[in-house]
Amino acid sequence: MEQELRDLYQELILDHVRHPRNFHEMADATRTVEGHNPLCGDHLRLFVKLEAGRIADVSFVGEGCAISTASASLLTEALKGKTVEEAETLLSKMVELLTASEAPTDPMALGKLGVLAGVRDYPSRVKCAMLPWRTLEAALSDDAPAAISTE
Ligand code: ZN
């Protein structure tokens, strides 16, 4: 990864770790899913409020490493107000960004979320970054499970 992107990655991750966005419980959430990454010990609870096919609100609480916290924080920021369809498109782009065998040619096409591509340099952390997105995937499914695990 280029140095510039690496610096941006670290700066943005740290900012979201120190000041996680939408970090609170949500009493009127329509979907709540627990996500667990046993490899690292990351644990989060994702709250989604669906209204007329749109993510009216999204928040999370939990304890996890810097990568999982930053990824969850960035997720909530990116998805608030999006339609379920848009969220699913973004989800599949993030799965590709983080797990495709070929490195992304233009990670910044995803805006701020693109910095998470930096995690590809640390294969053991990919599941940390993926955890909030896997949890979102479960929350958006029609019969949302109460909990998911990356293992
Ligand atoms: Zn982790």
mmCIF file of C-alpha atoms and ligand atoms in Angstrom:
data_model
loop_
_atom_site.group_PDB
_atom_site.id
_atom_site.type_symbol
_atom_site.label_atom_id
_atom_site.label_comp_id
_atom_site.label_asym_id
_atom_site.label_seq_id
_atom_site.Cartn_x
_atom_site.Cartn_y
_atom_site.Cartn_z
ATOM 1 C CA MET A 1 0.000 0.000 0.000
ATOM 2 C CA GLU A 2 1.175 3.495 -0.726
ATOM 3 C CA GLN A 3 2.491 5.444 2.213
ATOM 4 C CA GLU A 4 -0.118 8.163 1.809
ATOM 5 C CA LEU A 5 -2.985 5.687 2.027
ATOM 6 C CA ARG A 6 -1.325 3.956 4.954
ATOM 7 C CA ASP A 7 -1.119 7.218 6.904
ATOM 8 C CA LEU A 8 -4.699 8.075 6.057
ATOM 9 C CA TYR A 9 -5.747 4.593 7.137
ATOM 10 C CA GLN A 10 -4.071 4.918 10.528
ATOM 11 C CA GLU A 11 -5.358 8.424 11.113
ATOM 12 C CA LEU A 12 -8.952 7.593 10.251
ATOM 13 C CA ILE A 13 -8.949 4.325 12.205
ATOM 14 C CA LEU A 14 -7.603 6.094 15.288
ATOM 15 C CA ASP A 15 -10.163 8.867 15.012
ATOM 16 C CA HIS A 16 -13.025 6.346 14.888
ATOM 17 C CA VAL A 17 -11.555 4.367 17.779
ATOM 18 C CA ARG A 18 -11.256 7.442 19.969
ATOM 19 C CA HIS A 19 -14.625 8.821 18.910
ATOM 20 C CA PRO A 20 -16.828 5.989 17.658
ATOM 21 C CA ARG A 21 -19.825 7.339 15.732
ATOM 22 C CA ASN A 22 -23.341 6.212 16.667
ATOM 23 C CA PHE A 23 -22.025 4.324 19.680
ATOM 24 C CA HIS A 24 -25.143 3.789 21.766
ATOM 25 C CA GLU A 25 -28.009 1.381 22.283
ATOM 26 C CA MET A 26 -31.256 1.969 20.423
ATOM 27 C CA ALA A 27 -34.501 1.281 22.255
ATOM 28 C CA ASP A 28 -36.706 1.339 19.137
ATOM 29 C CA ALA A 29 -34.465 -0.699 16.834
ATOM 30 C CA THR A 30 -36.397 -3.104 14.603
ATOM 31 C CA ARG A 31 -33.400 -5.467 14.288
ATOM 32 C CA THR A 32 -30.721 -6.203 16.875
ATOM 33 C CA VAL A 33 -27.950 -8.708 16.163
ATOM 34 C CA GLU A 34 -24.948 -9.708 18.261
ATOM 35 C CA GLY A 35 -21.725 -10.288 16.382
ATOM 36 C CA HIS A 36 -18.771 -12.172 17.768
ATOM 37 C CA ASN A 37 -15.287 -12.753 16.388
ATOM 38 C CA PRO A 38 -13.759 -15.442 18.622
ATOM 39 C CA LEU A 39 -10.363 -15.181 16.905
ATOM 40 C CA CYS A 40 -9.806 -11.729 18.375
ATOM 41 C CA GLY A 41 -12.494 -11.492 21.048
ATOM 42 C CA ASP A 42 -14.412 -8.701 19.319
ATOM 43 C CA HIS A 43 -17.995 -8.463 20.409
ATOM 44 C CA LEU A 44 -20.597 -6.005 19.197
ATOM 45 C CA ARG A 45 -24.323 -5.465 19.153
ATOM 46 C CA LEU A 46 -25.704 -3.783 16.054
ATOM 47 C CA PHE A 47 -29.018 -1.919 16.179
ATOM 48 C CA VAL A 48 -30.884 -1.212 12.952
ATOM 49 C CA LYS A 49 -34.130 0.704 12.638
ATOM 50 C CA LEU A 50 -35.797 -0.197 9.354
ATOM 51 C CA GLU A 51 -38.572 2.047 8.123
ATOM 52 C CA ALA A 52 -40.236 1.596 4.736
ATOM 53 C CA GLY A 53 -37.257 -0.218 3.228
ATOM 54 C CA ARG A 54 -34.761 2.309 4.517
ATOM 55 C CA ILE A 55 -32.213 2.290 7.326
ATOM 56 C CA ALA A 56 -33.688 5.149 9.331
ATOM 57 C CA ASP A 57 -31.090 4.712 12.060
ATOM 58 C CA VAL A 58 -28.192 2.429 12.911
ATOM 59 C CA SER A 59 -25.975 2.228 15.979
ATOM 60 C CA PHE A 60 -23.727 -0.188 17.865
ATOM 61 C CA VAL A 61 -22.248 -0.952 21.246
ATOM 62 C CA GLY A 62 -19.634 -3.465 22.251
ATOM 63 C CA GLU A 63 -16.027 -4.135 22.960
ATOM 64 C CA GLY A 64 -13.510 -4.938 20.333
ATOM 65 C CA CYS A 65 -10.115 -4.132 18.949
ATOM 66 C CA ALA A 66 -9.378 -0.883 17.123
ATOM 67 C CA ILE A 67 -10.103 -2.369 13.696
ATOM 68 C CA SER A 68 -13.512 -3.809 14.564
ATOM 69 C CA THR A 69 -14.559 -0.641 16.394
ATOM 70 C CA ALA A 70 -13.469 1.625 13.549
ATOM 71 C CA SER A 71 -15.136 -0.615 10.980
ATOM 72 C CA ALA A 72 -18.420 -0.582 12.935
ATOM 73 C CA SER A 73 -18.247 3.179 13.387
ATOM 74 C CA LEU A 74 -17.600 3.726 9.659
ATOM 75 C CA LEU A 75 -20.437 1.327 8.832
ATOM 76 C CA THR A 76 -22.990 3.278 10.844
ATOM 77 C CA GLU A 77 -21.837 6.538 9.306
ATOM 78 C CA ALA A 78 -22.077 5.154 5.778
ATOM 79 C CA LEU A 79 -25.459 3.430 6.127
ATOM 80 C CA LYS A 80 -27.688 5.861 7.927
ATOM 81 C CA GLY A 81 -30.495 6.877 5.581
ATOM 82 C CA LYS A 82 -29.610 4.324 2.890
ATOM 83 C CA THR A 83 -32.209 1.977 1.413
ATOM 84 C CA VAL A 84 -31.845 -1.723 2.200
ATOM 85 C CA GLU A 85 -30.915 -2.265 -1.456
ATOM 86 C CA GLU A 86 -28.134 0.348 -1.264
ATOM 87 C CA ALA A 87 -26.918 -1.165 1.983
ATOM 88 C CA GLU A 88 -26.732 -4.621 0.397
ATOM 89 C CA THR A 89 -24.767 -3.245 -2.551
ATOM 90 C CA LEU A 90 -22.343 -1.537 -0.206
ATOM 91 C CA LEU A 91 -22.068 -4.699 1.867
ATOM 92 C CA SER A 92 -21.035 -6.782 -1.136
ATOM 93 C CA LYS A 93 -18.499 -4.127 -2.161
ATOM 94 C CA MET A 94 -17.009 -4.192 1.329
ATOM 95 C CA VAL A 95 -16.798 -7.994 1.342
ATOM 96 C CA GLU A 96 -14.950 -7.760 -1.968
ATOM 97 C CA LEU A 97 -12.694 -4.940 -0.752
ATOM 98 C CA LEU A 98 -11.666 -6.911 2.328
ATOM 99 C CA THR A 99 -11.596 -10.507 1.138
ATOM 100 C CA ALA A 100 -11.124 -10.724 -2.662
ATOM 101 C CA SER A 101 -7.838 -12.389 -3.590
ATOM 102 C CA GLU A 102 -6.955 -9.479 -5.876
ATOM 103 C CA ALA A 103 -6.148 -6.205 -4.149
ATOM 104 C CA PRO A 104 -8.669 -3.487 -5.023
ATOM 105 C CA THR A 105 -7.523 -1.251 -7.872
ATOM 106 C CA ASP A 106 -9.315 1.814 -6.535
ATOM 107 C CA PRO A 107 -10.235 1.413 -2.842
ATOM 108 C CA MET A 108 -11.006 5.104 -2.487
ATOM 109 C CA ALA A 109 -13.962 4.680 -4.860
ATOM 110 C CA LEU A 110 -15.737 3.643 -1.654
ATOM 111 C CA GLY A 111 -14.888 6.932 0.023
ATOM 112 C CA LYS A 112 -13.796 6.745 3.634
ATOM 113 C CA LEU A 113 -14.683 3.062 3.770
ATOM 114 C CA GLY A 114 -11.838 2.505 1.321
ATOM 115 C CA VAL A 115 -9.266 3.007 4.059
ATOM 116 C CA LEU A 116 -10.385 -0.308 5.533
ATOM 117 C CA ALA A 117 -8.618 -1.918 2.568
ATOM 118 C CA GLY A 118 -5.470 -1.248 4.604
ATOM 119 C CA VAL A 119 -6.434 -4.207 6.751
ATOM 120 C CA ARG A 120 -5.552 -6.502 3.829
ATOM 121 C CA ASP A 121 -1.914 -6.013 4.869
ATOM 122 C CA TYR A 122 -2.761 -7.782 8.152
ATOM 123 C CA PRO A 123 -4.618 -10.992 7.217
ATOM 124 C CA SER A 124 -5.323 -11.924 10.835
ATOM 125 C CA ARG A 125 -7.307 -8.701 11.228
ATOM 126 C CA VAL A 126 -9.581 -9.104 8.218
ATOM 127 C CA LYS A 127 -12.239 -10.827 10.347
ATOM 128 C CA CYS A 128 -12.131 -7.903 12.771
ATOM 129 C CA ALA A 129 -12.953 -5.507 9.947
ATOM 130 C CA MET A 130 -15.552 -7.900 8.522
ATOM 131 C CA LEU A 131 -17.397 -8.489 11.807
ATOM 132 C CA PRO A 132 -19.692 -5.426 11.684
ATOM 133 C CA TRP A 133 -20.480 -6.115 8.017
ATOM 134 C CA ARG A 134 -21.311 -9.776 8.674
ATOM 135 C CA THR A 135 -23.501 -8.616 11.544
ATOM 136 C CA LEU A 136 -25.221 -6.137 9.237
ATOM 137 C CA GLU A 137 -25.780 -8.880 6.669
ATOM 138 C CA ALA A 138 -27.570 -10.909 9.359
ATOM 139 C CA ALA A 139 -29.577 -7.895 10.528
ATOM 140 C CA LEU A 140 -30.833 -7.227 6.993
ATOM 141 C CA SER A 141 -31.874 -10.822 6.325
ATOM 142 C CA ASP A 142 -35.593 -11.517 6.522
ATOM 143 C CA ASP A 143 -35.359 -13.852 9.483
ATOM 144 C CA ALA A 144 -32.514 -12.049 11.255
ATOM 145 C CA PRO A 145 -30.701 -14.328 13.719
ATOM 146 C CA ALA A 146 -30.124 -13.081 17.266
ATOM 147 C CA ALA A 147 -26.382 -13.640 16.998
ATOM 148 C CA ILE A 148 -23.675 -14.483 14.490
ATOM 149 C CA SER A 149 -20.072 -15.580 14.749
ATOM 150 C CA THR A 150 -17.271 -15.161 12.218
ATOM 151 C CA GLU A 151 -16.148 -18.746 12.957
HETATM 152 ZN ZN ZN B 1 -10.415 -7.634 16.451
#
